PDB file of C-alpha atoms in Angstrom:
ATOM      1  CA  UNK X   1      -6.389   1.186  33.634  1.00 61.00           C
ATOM      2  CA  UNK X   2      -4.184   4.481  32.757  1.00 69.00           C
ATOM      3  CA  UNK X   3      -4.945   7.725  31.198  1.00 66.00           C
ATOM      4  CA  UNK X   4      -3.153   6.497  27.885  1.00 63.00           C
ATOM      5  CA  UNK X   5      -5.223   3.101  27.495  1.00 66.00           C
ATOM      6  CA  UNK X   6      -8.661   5.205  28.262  1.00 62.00           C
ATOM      7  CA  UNK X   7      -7.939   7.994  25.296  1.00 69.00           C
ATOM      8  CA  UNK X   8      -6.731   5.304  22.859  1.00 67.00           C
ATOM      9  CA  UNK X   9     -10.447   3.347  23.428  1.00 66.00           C
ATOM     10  CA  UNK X  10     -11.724   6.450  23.327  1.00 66.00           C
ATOM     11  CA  UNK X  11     -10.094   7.821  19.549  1.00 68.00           C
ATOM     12  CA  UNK X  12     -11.152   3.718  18.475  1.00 70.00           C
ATOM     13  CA  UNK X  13     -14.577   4.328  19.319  1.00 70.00           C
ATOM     14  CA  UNK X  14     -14.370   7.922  18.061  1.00 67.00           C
ATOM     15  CA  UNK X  15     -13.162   6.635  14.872  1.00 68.00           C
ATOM     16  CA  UNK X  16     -15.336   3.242  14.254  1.00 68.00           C
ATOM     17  CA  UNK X  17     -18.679   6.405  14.782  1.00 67.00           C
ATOM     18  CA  UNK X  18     -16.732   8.410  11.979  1.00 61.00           C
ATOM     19  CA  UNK X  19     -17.002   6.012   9.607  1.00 58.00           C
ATOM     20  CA  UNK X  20     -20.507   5.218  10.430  1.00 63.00           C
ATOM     21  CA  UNK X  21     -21.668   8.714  10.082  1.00 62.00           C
ATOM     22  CA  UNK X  22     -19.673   9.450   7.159  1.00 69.00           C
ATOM     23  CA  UNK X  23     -20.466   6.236   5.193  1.00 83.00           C
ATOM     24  CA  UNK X  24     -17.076   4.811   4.323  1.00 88.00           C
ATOM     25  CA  UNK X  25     -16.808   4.364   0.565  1.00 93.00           C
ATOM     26  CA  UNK X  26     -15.846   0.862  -0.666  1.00 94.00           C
ATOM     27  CA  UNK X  27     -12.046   2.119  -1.530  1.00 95.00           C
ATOM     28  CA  UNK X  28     -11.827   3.744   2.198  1.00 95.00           C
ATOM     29  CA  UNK X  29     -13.035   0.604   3.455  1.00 94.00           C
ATOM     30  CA  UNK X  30     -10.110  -1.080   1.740  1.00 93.00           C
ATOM     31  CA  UNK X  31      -7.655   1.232   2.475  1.00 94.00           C
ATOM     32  CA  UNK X  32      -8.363   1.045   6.017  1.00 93.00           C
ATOM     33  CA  UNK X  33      -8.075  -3.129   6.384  1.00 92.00           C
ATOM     34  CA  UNK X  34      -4.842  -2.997   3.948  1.00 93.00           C
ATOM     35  CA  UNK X  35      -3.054  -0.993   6.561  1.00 93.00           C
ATOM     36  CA  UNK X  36      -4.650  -1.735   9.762  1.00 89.00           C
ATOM     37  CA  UNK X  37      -2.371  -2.044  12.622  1.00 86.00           C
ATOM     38  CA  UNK X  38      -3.787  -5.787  13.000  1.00 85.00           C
ATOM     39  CA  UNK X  39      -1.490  -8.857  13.092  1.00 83.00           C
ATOM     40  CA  UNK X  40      -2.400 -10.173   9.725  1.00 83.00           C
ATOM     41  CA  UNK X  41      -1.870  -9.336   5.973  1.00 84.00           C
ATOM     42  CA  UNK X  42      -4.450  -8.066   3.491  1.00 86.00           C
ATOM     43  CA  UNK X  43      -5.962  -9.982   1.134  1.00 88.00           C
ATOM     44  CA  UNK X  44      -5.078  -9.745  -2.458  1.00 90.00           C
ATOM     45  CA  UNK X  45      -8.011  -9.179  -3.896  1.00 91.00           C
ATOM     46  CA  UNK X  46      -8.052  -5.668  -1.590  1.00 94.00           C
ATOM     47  CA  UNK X  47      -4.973  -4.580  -3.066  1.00 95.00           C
ATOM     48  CA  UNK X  48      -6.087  -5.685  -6.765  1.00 93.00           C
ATOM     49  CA  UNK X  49      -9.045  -3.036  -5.667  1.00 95.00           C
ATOM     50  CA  UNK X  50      -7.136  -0.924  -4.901  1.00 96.00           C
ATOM     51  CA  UNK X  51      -4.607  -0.481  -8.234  1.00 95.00           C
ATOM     52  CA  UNK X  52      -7.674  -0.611 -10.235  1.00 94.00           C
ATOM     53  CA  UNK X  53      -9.232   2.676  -8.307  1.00 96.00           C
ATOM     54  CA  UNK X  54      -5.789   4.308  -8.729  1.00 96.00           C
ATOM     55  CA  UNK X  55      -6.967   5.099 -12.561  1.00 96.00           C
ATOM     56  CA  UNK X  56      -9.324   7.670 -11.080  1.00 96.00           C
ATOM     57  CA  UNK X  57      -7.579  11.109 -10.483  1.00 96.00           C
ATOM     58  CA  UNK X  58      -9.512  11.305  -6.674  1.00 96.00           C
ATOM     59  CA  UNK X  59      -9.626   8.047  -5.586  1.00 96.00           C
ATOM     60  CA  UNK X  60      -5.129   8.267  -6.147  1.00 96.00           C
ATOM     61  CA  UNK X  61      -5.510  11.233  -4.471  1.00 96.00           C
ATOM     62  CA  UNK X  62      -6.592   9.528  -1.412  1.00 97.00           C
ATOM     63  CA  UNK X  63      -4.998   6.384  -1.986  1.00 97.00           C
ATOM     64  CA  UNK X  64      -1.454   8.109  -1.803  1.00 97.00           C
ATOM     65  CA  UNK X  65      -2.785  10.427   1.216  1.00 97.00           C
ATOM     66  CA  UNK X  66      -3.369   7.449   3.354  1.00 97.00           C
ATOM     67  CA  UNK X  67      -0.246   5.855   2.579  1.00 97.00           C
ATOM     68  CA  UNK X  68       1.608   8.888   3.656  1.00 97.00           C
ATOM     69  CA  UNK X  69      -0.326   8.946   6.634  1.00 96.00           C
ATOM     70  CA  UNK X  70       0.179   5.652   7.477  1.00 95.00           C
ATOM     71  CA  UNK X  71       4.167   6.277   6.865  1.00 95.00           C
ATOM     72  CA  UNK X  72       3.777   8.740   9.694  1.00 94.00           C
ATOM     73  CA  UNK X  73       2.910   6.444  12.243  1.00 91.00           C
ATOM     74  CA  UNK X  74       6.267   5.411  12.968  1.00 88.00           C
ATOM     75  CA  UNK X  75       5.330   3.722  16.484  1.00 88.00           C
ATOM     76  CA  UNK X  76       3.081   1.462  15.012  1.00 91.00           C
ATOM     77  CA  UNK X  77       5.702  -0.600  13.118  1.00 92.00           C
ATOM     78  CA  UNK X  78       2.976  -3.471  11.408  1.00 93.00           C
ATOM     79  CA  UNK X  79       0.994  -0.184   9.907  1.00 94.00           C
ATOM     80  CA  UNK X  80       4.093   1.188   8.377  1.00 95.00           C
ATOM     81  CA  UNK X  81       5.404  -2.272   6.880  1.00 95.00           C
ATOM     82  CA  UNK X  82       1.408  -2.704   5.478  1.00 96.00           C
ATOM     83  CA  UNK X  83       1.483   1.118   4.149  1.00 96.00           C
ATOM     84  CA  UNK X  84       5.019   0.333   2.140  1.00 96.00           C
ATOM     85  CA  UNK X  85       4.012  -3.220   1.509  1.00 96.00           C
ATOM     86  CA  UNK X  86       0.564  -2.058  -0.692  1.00 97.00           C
ATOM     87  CA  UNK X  87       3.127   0.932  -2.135  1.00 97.00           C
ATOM     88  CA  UNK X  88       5.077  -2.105  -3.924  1.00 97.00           C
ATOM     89  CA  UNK X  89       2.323  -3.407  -4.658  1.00 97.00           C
ATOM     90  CA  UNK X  90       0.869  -0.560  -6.183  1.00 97.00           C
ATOM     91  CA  UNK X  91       4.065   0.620  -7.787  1.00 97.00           C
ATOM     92  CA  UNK X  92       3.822  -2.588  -9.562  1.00 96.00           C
ATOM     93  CA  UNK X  93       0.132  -3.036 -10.584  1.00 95.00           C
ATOM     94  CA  UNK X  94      -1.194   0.332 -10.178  1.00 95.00           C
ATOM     95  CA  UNK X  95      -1.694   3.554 -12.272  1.00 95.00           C
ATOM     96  CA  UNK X  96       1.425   5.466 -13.266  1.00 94.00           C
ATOM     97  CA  UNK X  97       0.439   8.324 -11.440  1.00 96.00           C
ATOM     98  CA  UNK X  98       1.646   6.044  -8.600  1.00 96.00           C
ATOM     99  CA  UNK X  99       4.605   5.502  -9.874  1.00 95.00           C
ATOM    100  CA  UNK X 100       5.057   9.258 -10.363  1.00 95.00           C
ATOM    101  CA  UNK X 101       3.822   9.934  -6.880  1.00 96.00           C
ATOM    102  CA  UNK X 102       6.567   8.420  -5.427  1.00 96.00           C
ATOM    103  CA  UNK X 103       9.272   8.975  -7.300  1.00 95.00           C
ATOM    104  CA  UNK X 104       8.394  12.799  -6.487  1.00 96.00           C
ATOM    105  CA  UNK X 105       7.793  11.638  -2.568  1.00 95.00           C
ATOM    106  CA  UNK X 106      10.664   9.313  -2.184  1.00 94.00           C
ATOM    107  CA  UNK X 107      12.012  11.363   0.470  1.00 95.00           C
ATOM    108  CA  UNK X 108       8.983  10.308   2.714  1.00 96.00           C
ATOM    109  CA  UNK X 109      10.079   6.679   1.938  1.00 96.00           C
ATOM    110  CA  UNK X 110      13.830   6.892   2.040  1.00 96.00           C
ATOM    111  CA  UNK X 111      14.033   7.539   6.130  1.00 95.00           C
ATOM    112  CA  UNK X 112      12.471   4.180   6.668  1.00 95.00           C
ATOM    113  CA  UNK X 113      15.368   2.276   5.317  1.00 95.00           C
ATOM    114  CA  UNK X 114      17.200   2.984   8.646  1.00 95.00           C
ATOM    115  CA  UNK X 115      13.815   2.503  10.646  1.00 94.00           C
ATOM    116  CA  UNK X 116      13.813   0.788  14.069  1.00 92.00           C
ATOM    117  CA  UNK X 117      11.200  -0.263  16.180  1.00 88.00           C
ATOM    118  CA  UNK X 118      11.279  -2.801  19.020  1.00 85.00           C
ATOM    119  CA  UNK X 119       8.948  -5.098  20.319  1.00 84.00           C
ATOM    120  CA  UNK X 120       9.006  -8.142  23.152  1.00 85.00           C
ATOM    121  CA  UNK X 121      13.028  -7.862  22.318  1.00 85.00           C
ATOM    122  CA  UNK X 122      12.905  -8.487  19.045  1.00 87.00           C
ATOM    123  CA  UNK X 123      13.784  -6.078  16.177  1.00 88.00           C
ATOM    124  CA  UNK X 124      10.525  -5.386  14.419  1.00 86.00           C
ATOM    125  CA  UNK X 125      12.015  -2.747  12.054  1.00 90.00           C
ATOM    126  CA  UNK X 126      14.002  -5.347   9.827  1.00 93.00           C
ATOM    127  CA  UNK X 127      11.059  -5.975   7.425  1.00 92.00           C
ATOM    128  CA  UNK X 128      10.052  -2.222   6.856  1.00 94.00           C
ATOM    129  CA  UNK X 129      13.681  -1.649   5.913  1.00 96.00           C
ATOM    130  CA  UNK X 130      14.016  -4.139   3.959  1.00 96.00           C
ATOM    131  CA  UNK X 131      10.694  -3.149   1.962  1.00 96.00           C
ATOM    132  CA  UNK X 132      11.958   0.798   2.220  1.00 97.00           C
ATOM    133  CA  UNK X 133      14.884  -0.287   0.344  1.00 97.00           C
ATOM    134  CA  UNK X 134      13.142  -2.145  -2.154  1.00 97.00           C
ATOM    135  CA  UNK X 135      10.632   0.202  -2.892  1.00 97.00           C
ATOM    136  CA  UNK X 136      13.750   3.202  -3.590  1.00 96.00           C
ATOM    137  CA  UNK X 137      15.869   0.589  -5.956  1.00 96.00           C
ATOM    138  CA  UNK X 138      12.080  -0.255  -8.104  1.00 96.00           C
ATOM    139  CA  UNK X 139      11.373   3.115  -8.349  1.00 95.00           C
ATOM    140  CA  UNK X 140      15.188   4.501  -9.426  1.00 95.00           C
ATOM    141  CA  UNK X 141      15.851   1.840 -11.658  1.00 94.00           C
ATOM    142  CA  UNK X 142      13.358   2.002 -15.261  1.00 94.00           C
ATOM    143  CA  UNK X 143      14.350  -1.149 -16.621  1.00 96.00           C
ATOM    144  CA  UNK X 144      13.666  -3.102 -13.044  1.00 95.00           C
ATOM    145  CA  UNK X 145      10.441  -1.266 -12.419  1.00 95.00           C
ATOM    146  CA  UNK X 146       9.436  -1.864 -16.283  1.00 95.00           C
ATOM    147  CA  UNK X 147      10.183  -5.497 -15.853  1.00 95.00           C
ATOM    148  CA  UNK X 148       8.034  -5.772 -12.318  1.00 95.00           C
ATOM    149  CA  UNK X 149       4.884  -4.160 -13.862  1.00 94.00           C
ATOM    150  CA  UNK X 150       5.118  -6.305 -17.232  1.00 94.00           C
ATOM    151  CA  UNK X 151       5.496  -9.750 -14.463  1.00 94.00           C
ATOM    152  CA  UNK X 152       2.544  -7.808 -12.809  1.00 92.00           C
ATOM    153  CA  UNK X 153       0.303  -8.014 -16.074  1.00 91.00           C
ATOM    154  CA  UNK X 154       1.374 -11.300 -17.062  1.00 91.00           C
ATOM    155  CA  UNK X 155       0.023 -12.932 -13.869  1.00 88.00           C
ATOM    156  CA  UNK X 156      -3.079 -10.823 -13.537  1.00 83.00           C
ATOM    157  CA  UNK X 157      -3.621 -12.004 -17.563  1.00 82.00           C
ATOM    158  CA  UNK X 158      -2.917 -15.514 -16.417  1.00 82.00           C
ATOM    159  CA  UNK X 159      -5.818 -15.460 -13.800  1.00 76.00           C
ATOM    160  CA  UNK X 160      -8.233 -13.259 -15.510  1.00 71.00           C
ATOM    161  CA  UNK X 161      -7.410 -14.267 -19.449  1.00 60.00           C
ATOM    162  CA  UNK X 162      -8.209 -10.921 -20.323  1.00 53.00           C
ATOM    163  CA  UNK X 163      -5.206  -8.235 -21.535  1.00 47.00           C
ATOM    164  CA  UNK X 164      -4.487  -5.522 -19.498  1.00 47.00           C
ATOM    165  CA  UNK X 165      -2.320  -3.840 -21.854  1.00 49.00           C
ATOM    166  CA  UNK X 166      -2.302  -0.138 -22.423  1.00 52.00           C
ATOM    167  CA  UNK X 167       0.116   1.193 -24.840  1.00 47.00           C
ATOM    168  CA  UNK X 168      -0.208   4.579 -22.634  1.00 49.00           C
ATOM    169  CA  UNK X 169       1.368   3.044 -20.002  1.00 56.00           C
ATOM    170  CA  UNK X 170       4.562   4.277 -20.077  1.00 54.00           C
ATOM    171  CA  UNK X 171       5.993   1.874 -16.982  1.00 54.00           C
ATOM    172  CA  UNK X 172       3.579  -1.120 -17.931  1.00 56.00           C
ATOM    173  CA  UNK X 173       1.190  -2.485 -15.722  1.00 52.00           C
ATOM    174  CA  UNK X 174      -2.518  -1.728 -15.250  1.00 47.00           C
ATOM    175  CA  UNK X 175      -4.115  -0.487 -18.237  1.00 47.00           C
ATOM    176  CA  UNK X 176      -6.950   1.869 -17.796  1.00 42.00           C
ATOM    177  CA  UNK X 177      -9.246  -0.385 -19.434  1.00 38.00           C
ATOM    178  CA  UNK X 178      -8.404  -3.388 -17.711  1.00 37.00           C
ATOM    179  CA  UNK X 179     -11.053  -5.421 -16.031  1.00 35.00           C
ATOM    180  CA  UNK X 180     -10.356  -8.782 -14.056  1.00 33.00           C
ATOM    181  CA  UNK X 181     -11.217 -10.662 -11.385  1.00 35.00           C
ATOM    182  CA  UNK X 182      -8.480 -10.616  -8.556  1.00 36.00           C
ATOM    183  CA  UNK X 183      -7.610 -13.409  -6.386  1.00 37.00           C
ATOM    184  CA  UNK X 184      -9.026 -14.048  -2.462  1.00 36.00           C
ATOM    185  CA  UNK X 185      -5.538 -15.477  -0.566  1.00 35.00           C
ATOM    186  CA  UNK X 186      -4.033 -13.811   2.315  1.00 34.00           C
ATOM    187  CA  UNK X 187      -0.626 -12.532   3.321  1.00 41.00           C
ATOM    188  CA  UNK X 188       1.408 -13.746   6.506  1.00 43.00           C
ATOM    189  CA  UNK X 189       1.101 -12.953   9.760  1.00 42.00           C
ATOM    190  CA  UNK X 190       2.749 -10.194  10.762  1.00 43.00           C
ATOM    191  CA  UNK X 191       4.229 -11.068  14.051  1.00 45.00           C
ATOM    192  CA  UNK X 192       6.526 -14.085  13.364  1.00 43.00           C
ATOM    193  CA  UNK X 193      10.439 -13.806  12.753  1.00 41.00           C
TER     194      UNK X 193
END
């Protein structure tokens, strides 16, 4: 057992006593298990969660903090690809402040589309560039990221028979009204490829 192995079961436990002191709100909760460093995906119904508490000023506040944060991590490759992967997501379904967020950020997003990372030989980095890049062309290109968040609506209105629509919505999407039931299935592994 090494010094390096010892702190990192130290910051876990450190950590796991933080959020039982502080009493992890629902949406921190979430946040945490959609970009966990764990070798499976989130499940939808998380990230449905998620865009619907990005209508409240605070709660995107700390939304788009922890994907930042998460960004960071650059060593911890499934984290990163997990952080960008709920940023589509959101970009998509989520409030427009979202949408603004990045746009404004982008720079914090733009590095990863030459991101490498390594792991048992194989390159783990393909799938956050690929992502990277996807997220810069949605959010450059109005009539592609106006045409995602009206697909976005028309499935969540398909599950949930209820409109979402919101005529403020300048990029489509979530409306702030909106109220549905999201779905329960989970994303792929992580690890495979």
């Amino acid at each position: 057992m090494n010094l390096s192995s010892v702190t990192s079961a130290l910051g876990s436990v450190k950590k796991a006593t933080n959020r039982i002191t502080q009493r992890e709100s629902p949406l921190e909760k979430n946040l945490r298990e959609a970009m966990s460093n764990q070798n499976w995906g989130c499940a939808n119904s998380i990230q449905h969660d998620i865009a619907r508490a990005s209508h409240d000023y605070q709660d995107c506040l700390l939304i788009m903090e922890e994907i930042w944060t998460a960004l960071q991590e650059k060593s911890k490759w499934r984290r990163v690809l997990k952080a960008l992967t709920l940023l589509e997501f959101l970009i998509k379904n989520g409030s427009e402040r979202i949408v603004d967020d990045v746009r404004r950020d982008q720079y914090k997003v733009r590095p990863l589309m030459d991101y490498s990372c390594s792991e048992d030989g194989k390159d783990r980095g393909a799938a956050v560039r690929e992502k990277a890049k996807a997220i810069t062309e949605l959010i450059s290109d109005m009539e592609l990221l106006r045409s995602e968040r009206d697909k976005a609506r028309e499935h969540r209105d398909k599950f949930s028979g209820i409109s979402s629509s919101d005529p403020s919505d300048r990029y489509g999407g979530y409306g702030n009204s909106s109220s549905y039931g999201g779905g329960g299935s989970y994303g792929g592994r992580y690890d495979s490829g």
